[in-house]
Coordinates of C-alpha atoms and ligand atoms in Angstrom, one line a residue:
M1 CA -12.5 11.3 -5.6
Q2 CA -8.8 10.1 -6.0
I3 CA -6.4 9.4 -3.4
I4 CA -3.1 8.4 -3.1
I5 CA -2.0 6.8 0.4
F6 CA 1.3 6.5 1.5
G7 CA 3.6 5.6 4.3
G8 CA 5.8 3.0 5.3
P9 CA 5.1 -0.8 5.3
G10 CA 3.0 -2.1 8.1
V11 CA 1.5 1.4 8.8
G12 CA -1.8 0.4 7.8
K13 CA -1.6 1.6 4.0
G14 CA -4.1 -1.6 3.0
T15 CA -6.3 -1.7 5.8
Q16 CA -6.9 2.1 5.6
A17 CA -7.1 1.6 1.8
K18 CA -9.9 -1.2 2.0
I19 CA -12.0 1.1 4.5
I20 CA -11.8 4.4 2.5
S21 CA -13.1 2.5 -1.2
K22 CA -15.8 1.0 0.6
N23 CA -16.5 4.0 2.2
F24 CA -17.1 6.5 -0.9
N25 CA -17.4 3.2 -3.0
I26 CA -13.9 3.5 -5.2
K27 CA -11.8 0.8 -6.1
H28 CA -8.9 -0.1 -4.1
I29 CA -5.3 -0.3 -6.3
S30 CA -2.7 -2.2 -4.0
T31 CA 0.1 -2.6 -6.1
G32 CA 1.5 -5.2 -3.7
D33 CA -1.9 -7.1 -3.4
I34 CA -1.5 -7.5 -7.3
L35 CA 2.0 -8.6 -7.0
R36 CA 1.1 -11.1 -4.9
E37 CA -2.2 -12.4 -6.5
S38 CA 0.2 -12.7 -9.6
I39 CA 2.9 -14.6 -7.8
S40 CA -0.2 -16.8 -6.3
R41 CA -1.1 -17.7 -9.6
G42 CA 2.0 -18.0 -11.5
T43 CA 2.0 -15.3 -14.5
E44 CA 5.0 -13.9 -16.2
L45 CA 4.4 -10.9 -13.6
G46 CA 4.1 -12.8 -11.0
L47 CA 7.4 -14.9 -12.1
A48 CA 9.4 -11.9 -12.8
A49 CA 8.2 -10.2 -9.4
K50 CA 8.6 -13.3 -7.0
E51 CA 12.4 -13.3 -6.0
I52 CA 12.3 -9.4 -5.7
V53 CA 8.7 -9.2 -3.8
E54 CA 10.0 -12.4 -1.2
G55 CA 13.6 -10.4 -0.6
G56 CA 12.0 -7.4 0.2
N57 CA 13.7 -5.4 -2.8
L58 CA 11.6 -3.4 -5.2
V59 CA 10.2 -4.1 -8.4
S60 CA 11.4 -2.0 -11.7
D61 CA 9.8 1.4 -11.8
D62 CA 9.1 0.6 -15.6
L63 CA 7.1 -2.6 -14.8
M64 CA 5.3 -1.1 -11.6
S65 CA 4.1 2.3 -13.5
G66 CA 3.2 0.2 -16.8
L67 CA 1.0 -1.6 -14.4
V68 CA -0.5 1.3 -12.5
K69 CA -1.1 2.6 -16.2
E70 CA -3.0 -0.6 -17.4
T71 CA -5.1 -0.7 -14.5
L72 CA -5.8 2.9 -14.2
S73 CA -6.9 2.8 -18.0
N74 CA -8.7 0.1 -17.8
M75 CA -11.3 1.1 -14.8
D76 CA -13.7 4.7 -14.6
Y77 CA -10.6 6.1 -12.9
Q78 CA -12.7 9.3 -13.1
K79 CA -14.9 7.6 -10.2
G80 CA -12.7 7.1 -8.2
F81 CA -9.8 5.2 -6.8
I82 CA -7.5 4.8 -3.8
L83 CA -3.9 4.1 -4.7
D84 CA -1.6 2.3 -2.5
G85 CA 1.9 1.0 -2.7
F86 CA 2.7 3.6 -5.5
P87 CA 4.7 5.2 -6.0
R88 CA 7.7 4.0 -4.1
T89 CA 10.8 5.9 -5.9
I90 CA 10.8 9.2 -7.1
A91 CA 11.2 7.9 -10.4
Q92 CA 7.6 6.7 -10.2
A93 CA 6.2 9.9 -8.7
I94 CA 7.3 11.3 -12.2
L95 CA 6.1 8.4 -13.8
L96 CA 2.7 8.9 -12.1
D97 CA 2.5 12.7 -12.8
G98 CA 2.6 12.1 -16.4
I99 CA 0.3 9.0 -16.2
F100 CA -2.3 11.4 -14.5
E101 CA -1.3 14.0 -16.9
E102 CA -2.1 11.9 -19.8
L103 CA -5.9 10.8 -18.5
G104 CA -6.6 14.1 -16.9
I105 CA -6.5 13.5 -13.3
D106 CA -5.6 16.8 -11.5
N107 CA -5.6 17.6 -7.8
P108 CA -5.6 13.9 -6.3
Y109 CA -5.5 13.9 -2.3
F110 CA -2.1 12.9 -0.8
V111 CA -2.5 11.4 2.8
I112 CA 0.3 10.2 4.8
L113 CA 0.2 7.5 7.6
N114 CA 2.9 8.0 10.0
A115 CA 4.2 5.5 12.3
D116 CA 8.2 5.2 14.3
A117 CA 10.2 2.2 12.5
E118 CA 10.0 0.3 15.9
I119 CA 6.5 -0.1 16.1
L120 CA 6.5 -0.8 12.0
V121 CA 8.9 -3.5 13.0
E122 CA 6.9 -4.9 15.5
R123 CA 3.3 -4.7 13.7
L124 CA 5.4 -7.0 10.6
T125 CA 6.6 -9.5 12.3
S126 CA 3.1 -10.0 14.3
R127 CA 0.9 -10.2 11.6
R128 CA -0.8 -12.6 9.1
L129 CA -2.1 -12.6 5.8
C130 CA -4.9 -14.6 4.7
T131 CA -4.8 -16.6 1.8
K132 CA -8.5 -16.1 1.0
C133 CA -9.8 -12.9 1.4
C134 CA -6.0 -10.6 1.5
T135 CA -7.3 -9.2 5.1
I136 CA -4.2 -8.7 7.3
I137 CA -4.9 -10.2 10.6
K138 CA -2.9 -9.1 13.7
L139 CA -1.4 -12.4 15.4
S140 CA -3.4 -11.8 18.2
D141 CA -6.7 -12.2 16.7
L142 CA -6.0 -15.4 15.0
D143 CA -7.1 -18.4 17.6
E144 CA -5.5 -22.2 17.2
S145 CA -7.6 -23.5 14.5
N146 CA -6.0 -20.1 12.6
T147 CA -9.5 -19.5 10.9
C148 CA -9.7 -15.8 9.6
P149 CA -12.0 -13.4 11.6
N150 CA -12.5 -11.5 8.4
C151 CA -14.1 -14.4 5.8
G152 CA -14.1 -17.1 8.0
A153 CA -11.8 -19.3 5.7
K154 CA -10.4 -22.1 8.0
D155 CA -6.0 -22.5 8.7
S156 CA -6.1 -19.2 6.3
C157 CA -3.8 -17.1 7.5
I158 CA 0.1 -17.2 6.6
K159 CA 3.3 -15.1 7.5
R160 CA 3.9 -13.4 4.6
E161 CA 7.6 -14.0 3.3
D162 CA 8.8 -10.4 3.4
D163 CA 7.2 -10.0 6.6
K164 CA 10.1 -12.4 8.4
D165 CA 12.0 -10.2 10.3
E166 CA 15.3 -9.9 8.6
V167 CA 13.5 -8.8 5.2
V168 CA 11.4 -6.5 7.3
R169 CA 14.5 -4.6 7.9
K170 CA 15.7 -4.1 4.8
R171 CA 12.0 -3.3 3.6
L172 CA 12.3 -0.4 6.2
K173 CA 15.6 0.7 5.1
I174 CA 14.5 0.8 1.3
Y175 CA 11.5 2.8 3.0
E176 CA 13.6 5.2 4.7
E177 CA 16.3 5.9 1.7
T178 CA 13.9 5.7 -1.3
T179 CA 10.7 6.1 -0.3
F180 CA 10.3 8.4 2.0
P181 CA 12.1 11.4 -0.1
I182 CA 9.1 11.5 -2.3
I183 CA 6.9 13.5 0.4
D184 CA 9.8 16.3 -0.2
Y185 CA 9.0 16.3 -3.9
Y186 CA 5.5 16.5 -3.4
K187 CA 5.0 19.0 -0.9
E188 CA 5.5 21.4 -3.9
K189 CA 2.8 19.9 -5.7
Y190 CA -0.3 18.4 -3.2
Q191 CA -1.2 19.6 0.2
L192 CA 0.3 17.0 2.7
N193 CA -2.4 15.3 5.1
I194 CA -0.2 13.8 7.6
I195 CA -2.5 11.2 10.0
N196 CA -0.7 9.5 13.2
G197 CA -1.1 5.5 12.1
T198 CA -0.2 4.4 15.5
D199 CA -3.7 5.3 16.6
D200 CA -6.1 2.4 16.6
V201 CA -7.4 1.2 13.1
D202 CA -10.7 3.2 13.7
K203 CA -9.8 6.4 15.0
V204 CA -7.0 6.4 12.2
A205 CA -10.0 6.0 9.4
E206 CA -12.2 8.7 11.2
N207 CA -8.7 11.1 10.9
I208 CA -8.7 10.2 7.0
L209 CA -12.2 10.4 6.6
K210 CA -12.1 14.0 8.0
V211 CA -9.4 15.0 5.9
L212 CA -11.5 13.7 2.6
S213 CA -14.4 15.3 3.6
Ligands
LIG301 P1 3.2 -4.2 -0.3 O1 2.1 -4.9 0.1 O2 2.6 -2.5 -0.3 O3 3.8 -4.0 1.0 O4 4.0 -4.2 -1.1 C1 4.9 -5.4 -1.2 C2 6.3 -5.8 -2.2 O5 5.2 -5.7 -3.6 C3 6.9 -4.1 -1.5 O6 7.6 -4.6 -0.9 C4 8.0 -4.4 -3.1 O7 8.5 -5.6 -3.2 C5 6.8 -4.6 -4.3 N1 5.8 -3.6 -4.8 C6 4.8 -2.9 -4.3 N2 4.7 -2.1 -4.8 C7 5.8 -1.5 -5.7 C8 5.9 -0.5 -6.3 N3 5.3 0.5 -6.5 N4 7.3 -0.9 -6.9 C9 8.4 -1.5 -6.7 N5 8.0 -2.7 -5.8 C10 6.7 -2.5 -5.3

């Protein structure tokens, strides 16, 4: 099963992709996670991407499509995957078409998570990232010891640089202007499976699983 999960920043793509990847035992490919890991390890990619990611801008299409192609080529992609965070521009969507064609991947599921911008701002500015297990945690779920409720690591949850207020607004603007038009581009190609991303996590997951089965 090959899936593209699509939606604005903070809509819950990462959270849902983890649930789906576990449910179907398929690989979760998050371009944001790959970049953040490269940044924290100080790799060549990380050094090139750090300022761009932390400023809420988009890393270049060539770099990102190279990364996705390499990741897919180095795994058993026929077994399945869920792609989260890519494509983010029409150019990336076209490059992804080429990658899929080359690898013989046809007819992936295209799942869109939907939510109003104001809800996304609220979610992004009041969430934390566990630096140990990379899970996104709601601020309201953290106690004073800042212990990750997912993996139990102590004092491990931080605010992402790109979840700061002014950066969040910029990311949303980029989403609306540059990423959202991909839906129009894909509507000729794939069936659009639009899911309400404002329901609670379990309900959203249930609705996605319904579409996939
Ligand atoms: P995410 O975790 O998906 O919100 O991604 C975090 C950040 O990584 C984005 O704001 C971008 O700076 C960068 N990024 C992730 N995926 C892409 C992509 N497909 N194209 C360009 N930049 C990306």
